mmCIF file of C-alpha atoms in Angstrom:
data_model
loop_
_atom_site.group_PDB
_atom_site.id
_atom_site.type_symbol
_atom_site.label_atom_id
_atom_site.label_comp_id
_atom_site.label_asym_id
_atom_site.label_seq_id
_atom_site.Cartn_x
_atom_site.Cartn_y
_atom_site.Cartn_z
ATOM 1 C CA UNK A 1 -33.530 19.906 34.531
ATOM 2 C CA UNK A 2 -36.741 17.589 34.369
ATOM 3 C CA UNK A 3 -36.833 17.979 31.183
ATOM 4 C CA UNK A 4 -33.542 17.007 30.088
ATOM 5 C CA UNK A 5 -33.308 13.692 32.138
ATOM 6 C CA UNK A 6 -36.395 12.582 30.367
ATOM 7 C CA UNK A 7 -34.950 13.755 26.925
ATOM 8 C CA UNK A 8 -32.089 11.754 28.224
ATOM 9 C CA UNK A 9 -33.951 8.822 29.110
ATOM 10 C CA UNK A 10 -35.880 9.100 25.934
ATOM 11 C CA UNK A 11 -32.421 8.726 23.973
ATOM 12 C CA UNK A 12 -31.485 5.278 25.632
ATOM 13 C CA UNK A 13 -34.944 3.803 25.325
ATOM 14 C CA UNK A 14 -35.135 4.560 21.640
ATOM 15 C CA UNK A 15 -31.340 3.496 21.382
ATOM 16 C CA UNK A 16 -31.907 0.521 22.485
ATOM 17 C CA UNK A 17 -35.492 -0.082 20.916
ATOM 18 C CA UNK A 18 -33.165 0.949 17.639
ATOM 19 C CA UNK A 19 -30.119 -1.944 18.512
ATOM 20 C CA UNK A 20 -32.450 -5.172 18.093
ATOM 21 C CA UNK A 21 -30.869 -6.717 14.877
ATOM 22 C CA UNK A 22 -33.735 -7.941 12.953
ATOM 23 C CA UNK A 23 -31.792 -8.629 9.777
ATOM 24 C CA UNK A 24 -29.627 -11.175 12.080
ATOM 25 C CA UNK A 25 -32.267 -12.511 13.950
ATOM 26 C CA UNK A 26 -34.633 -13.242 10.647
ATOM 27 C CA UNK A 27 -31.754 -15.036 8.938
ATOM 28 C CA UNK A 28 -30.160 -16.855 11.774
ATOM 29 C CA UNK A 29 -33.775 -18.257 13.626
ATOM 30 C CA UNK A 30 -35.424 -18.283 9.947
ATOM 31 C CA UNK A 31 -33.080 -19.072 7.111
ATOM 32 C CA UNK A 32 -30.321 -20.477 9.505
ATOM 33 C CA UNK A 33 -27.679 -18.422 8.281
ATOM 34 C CA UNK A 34 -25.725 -15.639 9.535
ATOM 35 C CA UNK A 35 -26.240 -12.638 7.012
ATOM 36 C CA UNK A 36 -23.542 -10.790 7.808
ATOM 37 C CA UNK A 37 -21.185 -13.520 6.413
ATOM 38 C CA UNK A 38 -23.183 -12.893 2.997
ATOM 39 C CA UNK A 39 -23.252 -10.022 0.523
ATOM 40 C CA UNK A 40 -22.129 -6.756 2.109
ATOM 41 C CA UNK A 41 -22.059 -8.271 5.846
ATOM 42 C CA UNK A 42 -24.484 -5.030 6.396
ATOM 43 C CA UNK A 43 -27.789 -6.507 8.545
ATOM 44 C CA UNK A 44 -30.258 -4.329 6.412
ATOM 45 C CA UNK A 45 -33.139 -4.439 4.201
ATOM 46 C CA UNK A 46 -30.800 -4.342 0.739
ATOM 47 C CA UNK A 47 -28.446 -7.255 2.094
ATOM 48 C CA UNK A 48 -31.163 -8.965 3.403
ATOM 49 C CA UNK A 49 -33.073 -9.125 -0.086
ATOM 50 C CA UNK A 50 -30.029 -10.412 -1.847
ATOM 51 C CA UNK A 51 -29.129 -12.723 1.050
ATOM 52 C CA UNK A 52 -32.502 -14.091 2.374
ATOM 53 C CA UNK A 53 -34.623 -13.394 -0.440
ATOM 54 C CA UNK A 54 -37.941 -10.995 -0.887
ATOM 55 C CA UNK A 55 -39.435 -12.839 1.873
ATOM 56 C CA UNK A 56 -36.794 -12.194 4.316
ATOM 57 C CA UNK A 57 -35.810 -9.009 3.530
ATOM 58 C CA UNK A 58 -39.534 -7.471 3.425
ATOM 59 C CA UNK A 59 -39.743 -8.848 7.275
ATOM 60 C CA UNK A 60 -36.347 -7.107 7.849
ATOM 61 C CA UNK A 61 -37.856 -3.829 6.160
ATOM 62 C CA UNK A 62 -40.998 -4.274 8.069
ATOM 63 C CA UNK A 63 -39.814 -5.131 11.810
ATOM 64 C CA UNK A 64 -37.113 -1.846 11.133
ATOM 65 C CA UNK A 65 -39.502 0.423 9.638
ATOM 66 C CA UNK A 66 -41.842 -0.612 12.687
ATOM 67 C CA UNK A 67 -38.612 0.399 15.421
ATOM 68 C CA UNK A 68 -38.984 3.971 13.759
ATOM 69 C CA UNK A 69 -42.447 4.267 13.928
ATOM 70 C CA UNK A 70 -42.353 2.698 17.428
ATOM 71 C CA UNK A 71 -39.590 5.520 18.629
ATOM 72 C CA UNK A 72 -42.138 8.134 17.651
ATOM 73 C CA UNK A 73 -44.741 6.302 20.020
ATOM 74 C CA UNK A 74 -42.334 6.381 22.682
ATOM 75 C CA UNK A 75 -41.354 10.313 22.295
ATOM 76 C CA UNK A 76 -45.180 11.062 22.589
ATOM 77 C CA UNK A 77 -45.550 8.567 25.520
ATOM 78 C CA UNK A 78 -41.790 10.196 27.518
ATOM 79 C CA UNK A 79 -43.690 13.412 26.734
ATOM 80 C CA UNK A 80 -47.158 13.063 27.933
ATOM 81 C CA UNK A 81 -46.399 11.089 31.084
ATOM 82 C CA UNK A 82 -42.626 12.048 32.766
ATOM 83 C CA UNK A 83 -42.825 15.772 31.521
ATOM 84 C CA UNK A 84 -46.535 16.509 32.933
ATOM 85 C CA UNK A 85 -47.682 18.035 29.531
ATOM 86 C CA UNK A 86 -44.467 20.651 29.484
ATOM 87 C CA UNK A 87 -43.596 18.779 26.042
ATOM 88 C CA UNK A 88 -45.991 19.510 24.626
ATOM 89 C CA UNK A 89 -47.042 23.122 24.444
ATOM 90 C CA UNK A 90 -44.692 25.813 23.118
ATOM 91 C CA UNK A 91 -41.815 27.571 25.179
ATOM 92 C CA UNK A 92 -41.241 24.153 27.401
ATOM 93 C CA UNK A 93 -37.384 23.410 27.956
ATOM 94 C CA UNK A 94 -37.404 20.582 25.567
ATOM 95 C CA UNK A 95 -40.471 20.980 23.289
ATOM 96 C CA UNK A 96 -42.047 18.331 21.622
ATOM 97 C CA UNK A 97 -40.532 18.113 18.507
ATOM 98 C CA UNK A 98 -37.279 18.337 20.422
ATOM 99 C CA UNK A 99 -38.378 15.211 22.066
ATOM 100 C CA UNK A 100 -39.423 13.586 18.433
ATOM 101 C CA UNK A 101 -36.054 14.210 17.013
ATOM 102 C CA UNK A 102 -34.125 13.233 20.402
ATOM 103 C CA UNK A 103 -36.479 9.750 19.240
ATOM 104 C CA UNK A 104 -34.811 9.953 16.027
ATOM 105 C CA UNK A 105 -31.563 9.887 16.779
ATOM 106 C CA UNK A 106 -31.248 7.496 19.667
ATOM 107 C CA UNK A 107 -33.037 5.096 17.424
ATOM 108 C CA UNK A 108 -31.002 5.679 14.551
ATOM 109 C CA UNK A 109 -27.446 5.579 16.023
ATOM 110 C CA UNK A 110 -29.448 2.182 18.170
ATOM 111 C CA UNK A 111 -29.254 0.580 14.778
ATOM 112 C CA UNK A 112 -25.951 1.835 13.393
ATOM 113 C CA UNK A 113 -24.082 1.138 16.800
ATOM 114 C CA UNK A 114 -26.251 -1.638 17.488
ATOM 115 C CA UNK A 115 -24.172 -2.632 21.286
ATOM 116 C CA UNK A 116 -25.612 -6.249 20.506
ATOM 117 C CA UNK A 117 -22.694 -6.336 17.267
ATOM 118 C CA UNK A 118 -20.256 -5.205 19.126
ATOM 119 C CA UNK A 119 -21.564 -1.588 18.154
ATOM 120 C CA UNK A 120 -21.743 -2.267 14.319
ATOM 121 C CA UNK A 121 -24.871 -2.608 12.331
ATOM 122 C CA UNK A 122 -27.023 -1.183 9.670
ATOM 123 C CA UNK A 123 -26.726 1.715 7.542
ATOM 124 C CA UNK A 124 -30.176 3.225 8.882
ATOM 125 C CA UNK A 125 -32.286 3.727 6.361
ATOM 126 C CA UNK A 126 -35.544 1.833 6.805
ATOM 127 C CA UNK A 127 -35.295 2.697 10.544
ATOM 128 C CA UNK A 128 -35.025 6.575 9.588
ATOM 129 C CA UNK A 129 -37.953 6.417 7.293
ATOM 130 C CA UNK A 130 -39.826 4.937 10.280
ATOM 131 C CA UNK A 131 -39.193 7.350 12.489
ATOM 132 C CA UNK A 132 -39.576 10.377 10.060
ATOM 133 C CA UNK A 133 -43.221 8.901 9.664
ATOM 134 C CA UNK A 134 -43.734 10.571 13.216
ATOM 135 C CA UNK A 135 -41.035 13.157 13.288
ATOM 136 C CA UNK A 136 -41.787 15.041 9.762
ATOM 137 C CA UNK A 137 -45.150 13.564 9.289
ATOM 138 C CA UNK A 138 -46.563 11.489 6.417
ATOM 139 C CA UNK A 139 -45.727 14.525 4.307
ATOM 140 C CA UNK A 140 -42.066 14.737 5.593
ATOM 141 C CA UNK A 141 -41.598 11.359 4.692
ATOM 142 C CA UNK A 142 -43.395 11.173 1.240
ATOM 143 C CA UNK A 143 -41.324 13.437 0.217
ATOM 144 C CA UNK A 144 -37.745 11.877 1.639
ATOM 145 C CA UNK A 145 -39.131 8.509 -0.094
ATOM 146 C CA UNK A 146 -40.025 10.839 -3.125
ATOM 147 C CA UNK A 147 -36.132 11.396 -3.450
ATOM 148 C CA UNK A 148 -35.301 8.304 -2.651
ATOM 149 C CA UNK A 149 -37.005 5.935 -5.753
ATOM 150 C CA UNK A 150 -36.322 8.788 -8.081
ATOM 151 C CA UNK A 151 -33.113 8.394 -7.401
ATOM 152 C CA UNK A 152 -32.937 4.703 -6.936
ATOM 153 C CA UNK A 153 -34.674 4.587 -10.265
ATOM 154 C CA UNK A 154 -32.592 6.769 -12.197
ATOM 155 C CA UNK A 155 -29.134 5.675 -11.132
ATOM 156 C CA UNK A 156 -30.329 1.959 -10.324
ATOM 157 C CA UNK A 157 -28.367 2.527 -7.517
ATOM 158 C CA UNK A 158 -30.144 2.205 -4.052
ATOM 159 C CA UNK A 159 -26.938 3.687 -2.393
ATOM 160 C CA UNK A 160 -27.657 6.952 -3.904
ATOM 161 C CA UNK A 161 -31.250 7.044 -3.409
ATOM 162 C CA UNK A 162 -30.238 6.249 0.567
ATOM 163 C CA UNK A 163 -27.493 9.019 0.609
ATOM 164 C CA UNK A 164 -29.785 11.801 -0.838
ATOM 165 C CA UNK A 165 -32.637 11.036 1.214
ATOM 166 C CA UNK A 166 -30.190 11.312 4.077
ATOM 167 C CA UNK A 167 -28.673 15.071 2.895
ATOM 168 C CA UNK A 168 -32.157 16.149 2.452
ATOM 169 C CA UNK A 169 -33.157 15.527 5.926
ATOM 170 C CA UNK A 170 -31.120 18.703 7.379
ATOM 171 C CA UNK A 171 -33.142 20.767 5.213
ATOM 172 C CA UNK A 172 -36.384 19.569 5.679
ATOM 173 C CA UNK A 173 -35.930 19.978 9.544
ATOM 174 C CA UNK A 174 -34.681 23.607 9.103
ATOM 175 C CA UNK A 175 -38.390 23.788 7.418
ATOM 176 C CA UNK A 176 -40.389 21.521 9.846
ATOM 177 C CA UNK A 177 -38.597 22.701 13.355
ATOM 178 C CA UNK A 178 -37.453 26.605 12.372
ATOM 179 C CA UNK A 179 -36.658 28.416 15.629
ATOM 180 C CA UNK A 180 -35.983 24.765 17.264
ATOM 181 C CA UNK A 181 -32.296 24.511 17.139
ATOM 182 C CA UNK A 182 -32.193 21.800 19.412
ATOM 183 C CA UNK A 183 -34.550 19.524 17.475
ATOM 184 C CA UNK A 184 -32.773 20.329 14.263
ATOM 185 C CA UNK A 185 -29.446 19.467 15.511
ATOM 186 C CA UNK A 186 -30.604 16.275 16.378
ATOM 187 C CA UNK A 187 -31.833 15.443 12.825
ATOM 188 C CA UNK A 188 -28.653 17.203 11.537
ATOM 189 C CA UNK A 189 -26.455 14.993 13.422
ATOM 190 C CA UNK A 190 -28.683 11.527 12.362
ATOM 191 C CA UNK A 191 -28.470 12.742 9.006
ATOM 192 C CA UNK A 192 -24.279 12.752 8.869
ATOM 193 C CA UNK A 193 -24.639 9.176 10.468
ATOM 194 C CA UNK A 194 -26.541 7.541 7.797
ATOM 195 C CA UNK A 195 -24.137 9.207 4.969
ATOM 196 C CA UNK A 196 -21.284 8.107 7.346
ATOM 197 C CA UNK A 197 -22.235 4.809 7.251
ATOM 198 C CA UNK A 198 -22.494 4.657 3.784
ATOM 199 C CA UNK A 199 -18.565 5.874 3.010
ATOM 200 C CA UNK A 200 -18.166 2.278 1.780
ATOM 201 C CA UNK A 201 -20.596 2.726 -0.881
ATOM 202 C CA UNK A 202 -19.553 6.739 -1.802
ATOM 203 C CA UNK A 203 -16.207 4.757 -2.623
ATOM 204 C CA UNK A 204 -17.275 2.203 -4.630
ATOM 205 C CA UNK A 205 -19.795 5.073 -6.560
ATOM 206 C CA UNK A 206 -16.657 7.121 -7.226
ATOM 207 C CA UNK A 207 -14.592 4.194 -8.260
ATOM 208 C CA UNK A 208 -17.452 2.789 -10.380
ATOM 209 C CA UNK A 209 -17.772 -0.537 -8.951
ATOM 210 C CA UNK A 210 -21.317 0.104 -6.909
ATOM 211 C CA UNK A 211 -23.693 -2.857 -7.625
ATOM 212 C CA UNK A 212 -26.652 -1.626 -9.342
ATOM 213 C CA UNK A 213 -30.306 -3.455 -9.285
ATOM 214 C CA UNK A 214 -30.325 -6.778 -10.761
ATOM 215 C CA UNK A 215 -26.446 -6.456 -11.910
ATOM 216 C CA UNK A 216 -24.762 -10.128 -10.540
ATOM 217 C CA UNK A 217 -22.104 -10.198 -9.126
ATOM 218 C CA UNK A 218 -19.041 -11.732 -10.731
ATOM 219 C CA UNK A 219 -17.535 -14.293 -8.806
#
């Protein structure tokens, strides 16, 4: 039971470590605009690059890369100091990587459901990558980025890059967490969020109107 109310606990705090809009906050106490009334209205890296420039949207991509990598810091930290060590050797009630995906998906949904936007926000991407840093490994991640600008450079379309890096994420969990249902379901279900929140773009892709890199936009 101990270790579920710190799993538990571990959910909010990377929830809301995941629901700090940086996209908003960079444009409205930087640029003085709002950036969801620009572009898509999403509060993401992409948006934020069209929006608020290179500039802006690298600080975007860097402060929600960093609430990833952060969420992996605090899985290790829940683990080591409320679970007295049962974390983190094999057999525990909620093992380790169980606690690294829990991580995962609190922060993830945190930035898709940020409560601060009256539970909107971004599409997850940059804030996945951060956390898969610490959840897969550098190895993990290489590899989801691998899929990611191969697609992105192929199609030109950074949608598609996002979506396939998100599908692939079931299956490298089956790979990294076999026998850990629990921690797999967790990436599973963070996975189907970040497609989810890209249904906008899978309808513009299949109706052909996606912008691509560098296409303008007619006014």
């Amino acid at each position: 039971m101990q270790d579920l109310l710190v799993a538990a606990g571990l959910f909010v705090a990377a929830f809301l470590l995941g629901s700090i809009p940086w996209g908003l906050v960079i444009s409205t106490v930087f640029f003085h605009t709002d950036i969801r009334q620009h572009g898509s209205g999403n509060i993401g890296t992409t948006n934020a690059m069209r929006t608020i420039g290179k500039a802006g949207g690298a600080a975007v991509f860097v402060l929600d890369f960093g609430k990833g990598l952060l969420s992996g810091v605090l899985a290790w930290a829940f683990s080591q100091y409320l679970l007295p060590g049962a974390g983190l050797v094999p057999g525990a009630p909620v093992s380790y990587d169980t606690m690294l995906a829990v991580a995962f998906l609190g922060c993830t949904w945190g930035h898709i459901f940020s409560p601060w936007l009256k539970f909107k926000g971004g599409k997850g991407i940059a804030v996945a990558v951060g956390c898969l840093f610490v959840t897969f490994g550098w190895v993990g991640a290489c590899l989801e980025l691998l899929i990611f600008a191969v697609l992105v450079v192929a199609t030109k379309h950074v949608s598609v890059g996002s979506i396939a890096a998100a599908a692939a994420c079931p299956f490298f969990a089956l790979y990294f967490f076999w026998g850990d249902w629990l921690a797999w379901a967790c990436c599973t279900i963070a996975a189907v969020t970040v497609v989810w929140a890209h249904r906008g773009n899978i309808a513009r892709l299949r109706a052909g109107t996606e912008s691509r890199i560098g296409q303008k936009k007619e006014a």
